[in-house]
Structure formats: structure tokens, C-alpha cells
XYZ file of C-alpha atoms in Angstrom:
185
model
C -60.590 132.020 4.977
C -58.174 131.246 2.190
C -58.238 127.536 1.281
C -54.604 127.704 0.203
C -53.531 128.731 3.691
C -56.040 126.885 5.847
C -58.535 128.290 8.363
C -57.555 130.818 10.989
C -54.261 131.827 9.396
C -52.996 135.174 8.275
C -52.771 134.573 4.520
C -50.451 137.548 4.011
C -48.025 136.323 6.681
C -48.070 132.803 5.223
C -47.444 134.124 1.703
C -44.598 136.336 2.949
C -43.016 133.391 4.770
C -43.276 131.246 1.637
C -41.739 133.996 -0.475
C -38.882 134.472 2.019
C -38.074 130.766 2.218
C -38.237 130.312 -1.560
C -36.017 133.359 -2.132
C -33.517 132.076 0.433
C -33.556 128.650 -1.225
C -32.925 130.214 -4.642
C -30.022 132.246 -3.266
C -28.485 129.216 -1.582
C -28.767 127.140 -4.746
C -27.215 129.947 -6.801
C -24.244 130.133 -4.388
C -23.824 126.355 -4.401
C -24.044 126.164 -8.203
C -21.370 128.849 -8.521
C -18.956 127.180 -6.111
C -19.446 123.733 -7.642
C -18.962 125.216 -11.112
C -15.686 126.836 -10.074
C -14.425 123.615 -8.502
C -15.345 121.612 -11.604
C -13.611 124.154 -13.861
C -10.440 124.032 -11.744
C -10.372 120.226 -11.834
C -11.042 120.153 -15.583
C -8.255 122.706 -16.134
C -5.828 120.567 -14.143
C -5.207 123.384 -11.651
C -4.814 121.695 -8.245
C -4.139 124.980 -6.398
C -7.339 126.579 -7.703
C -9.201 123.350 -7.000
C -8.039 123.292 -3.393
C -8.955 126.953 -2.850
C -12.398 126.479 -4.364
C -12.948 123.262 -2.440
C -12.044 125.079 0.792
C -14.516 127.861 -0.064
C -17.227 125.295 -0.822
C -16.594 123.471 2.455
C -16.704 126.765 4.344
C -20.058 127.569 2.712
C -21.391 124.086 3.518
C -20.284 124.410 7.158
C -21.675 127.929 7.599
C -24.787 127.839 5.393
C -25.868 124.422 4.122
C -25.582 122.266 7.239
C -27.016 124.937 9.607
C -29.925 125.358 7.143
C -30.635 121.625 7.280
C -30.418 121.563 11.083
C -32.746 124.548 11.380
C -35.328 122.842 9.157
C -35.384 119.802 11.402
C -36.818 121.892 14.209
C -40.021 123.880 13.763
C -40.362 123.476 9.977
C -40.333 119.662 9.999
C -41.681 118.819 13.455
C -45.302 119.799 12.790
C -45.707 117.933 9.486
C -43.711 114.962 10.828
C -46.398 114.458 13.466
C -49.138 114.185 10.843
C -49.715 110.813 9.160
C -50.200 112.350 5.711
C -46.751 114.034 5.776
C -44.667 111.727 7.987
C -43.165 109.734 5.102
C -42.308 112.909 3.162
C -40.514 114.365 6.180
C -38.748 111.045 6.879
C -37.462 111.102 3.298
C -36.327 114.706 3.637
C -34.517 113.920 6.894
C -32.747 111.064 5.097
C -31.705 113.536 2.379
C -30.201 115.773 5.061
C -28.079 112.866 6.240
C -26.946 112.146 2.663
C -25.985 115.807 2.230
C -24.010 115.810 5.498
C -22.274 112.562 4.497
C -21.376 114.035 1.094
C -19.955 117.156 2.772
C -17.744 114.874 4.873
C -16.721 113.000 1.720
C -15.863 116.321 0.064
C -13.752 117.247 3.098
C -11.337 114.360 2.465
C -11.523 114.207 -1.345
C -9.347 115.902 -3.911
C -9.341 116.437 -7.651
C -11.977 114.530 -9.582
C -13.311 112.905 -6.395
C -13.923 116.355 -4.902
C -15.737 117.522 -8.046
C -17.906 114.371 -8.004
C -18.817 114.856 -4.325
C -19.560 118.542 -4.943
C -21.777 117.682 -7.918
C -23.661 115.130 -5.825
C -24.248 117.717 -3.076
C -25.512 120.150 -5.703
C -27.983 117.701 -7.238
C -29.311 116.297 -3.950
C -29.754 119.803 -2.544
C -31.594 120.995 -5.677
C -33.964 118.002 -5.469
C -34.432 118.571 -1.730
C -35.305 122.257 -2.212
C -37.783 121.354 -4.935
C -39.570 118.963 -2.529
C -39.688 121.623 0.169
C -40.968 124.302 -2.179
C -43.518 122.166 -4.050
C -44.615 119.623 -1.421
C -43.760 120.443 2.184
C -44.414 124.175 2.390
C -47.752 123.986 0.517
C -48.754 121.158 2.881
C -47.893 123.294 5.907
C -49.807 126.265 4.487
C -52.894 124.128 3.756
C -52.909 122.393 7.165
C -55.164 123.943 9.765
C -52.897 123.219 12.720
C -49.662 124.402 11.108
C -48.266 127.800 10.199
C -45.336 128.370 7.879
C -44.847 131.920 9.178
C -44.638 130.701 12.786
C -42.383 127.758 11.818
C -39.746 129.995 10.230
C -40.081 133.041 12.494
C -36.664 134.293 13.539
C -34.741 131.551 11.753
C -32.303 133.324 9.448
C -31.006 129.884 8.376
C -34.386 129.292 6.690
C -35.375 132.713 5.383
C -32.145 134.704 5.189
C -31.323 137.680 7.349
C -33.934 139.959 5.772
C -36.840 137.600 6.430
C -35.860 136.434 9.904
C -37.185 139.307 11.962
C -35.564 140.365 15.186
C -36.382 137.419 17.452
C -34.295 134.296 16.896
C -35.151 130.760 17.962
C -31.966 129.385 16.384
C -29.080 127.966 18.349
C -26.388 130.500 19.224
C -23.536 130.700 16.733
C -21.229 127.754 17.033
C -23.761 125.300 18.473
C -24.833 124.129 15.000
C -21.732 121.968 14.662
C -22.487 120.188 17.936
C -25.937 119.053 16.835
C -26.425 116.077 14.569
C -28.655 115.766 11.551
C -31.266 113.075 12.109
C -31.282 110.255 9.624
């Protein structure tokens, strides 16, 4: 038994799941940072056309990557810890952050110029904080809890681990259904 992964778990599978999720998080944050940086540069340069193009690209990324990632987390990754008294408040806070992110994406959708750059920067900072909580608090909790498994929670969910770590079996909603579901808040 490995104390870091709890009794009865496959430590290698848990470590691989953690590595996949953390790598996916890092890649998402890198993409977001790049898009927000480009939008900020366009606004600072006084180039409305470039700002609108970059804002459209950022919104597309949020709609296709960020929001589906948040929705996917609310299923198997959050449900187990949410049912445990010692993690319920953490998960409640993380669900509230999802709602803030979704609200900021909607604000970005109708903003322009400086307002768009401010909304984008807020998304960037909230998401970075949120990922840090998942990486440092939630996933270690899941790995240390006897009744939970990080590898089972993320199995098949490319929204959480990227395409390379998702495996062949998917529990995610079919493409297009993500937009019909609502983030809990």
C-alpha cells in the first residue's frame, strides 16, 4: 500500500492520471495565457480589428475547451469528494469558481476593447487559481482517500486529461451536448 494513494489502489495508475491531468492543465493555461496576451497587446496597440479577431479566438477556445473542461470536472472528478465532509466545502468553492468563469466568458462575449481585455484577464487569473487548487488540494485528496480513485474519475474524459490520456472509452457527453448543460453554482 502506498499512503499517498490510499489502500487498494493501483499507485501507478493514480500517478499516471495525476500526471495526465496536470499536463492537460498546464497546456490549457498556456493556451489561455497566449490568447489573453494577444488580446491585451491588440487593445494596448489600439488595433480594434486585431482585438476582435483575438477575442473571437479566445471565445472559441473558451466554448470548446474551458467550459467543457469545467463541466466534465463536475461529474466524476468532483462528485466523490463532494460527498465527503472533509472535502465538501472545497468542492463547493470550486463549483462557485466554475460559475464565475462561465459568467466572465459571457461578459467577454459582449465586451469590446479594454472591457474585453479586463474580462479576459479575470478569466485567466481565476482559472490559474482554480487549477492550482485542483492540482495541490483536490487531486491529492482524491488520491489519498480510500474510497476514491483519480484514475477511475478521469478515465475516458479527454476534457480532463487531453486526448492522449483519455483512453478509448469515453464517459463524456457527445459533442455538442456540453453547451446544453449548465455549470452548477
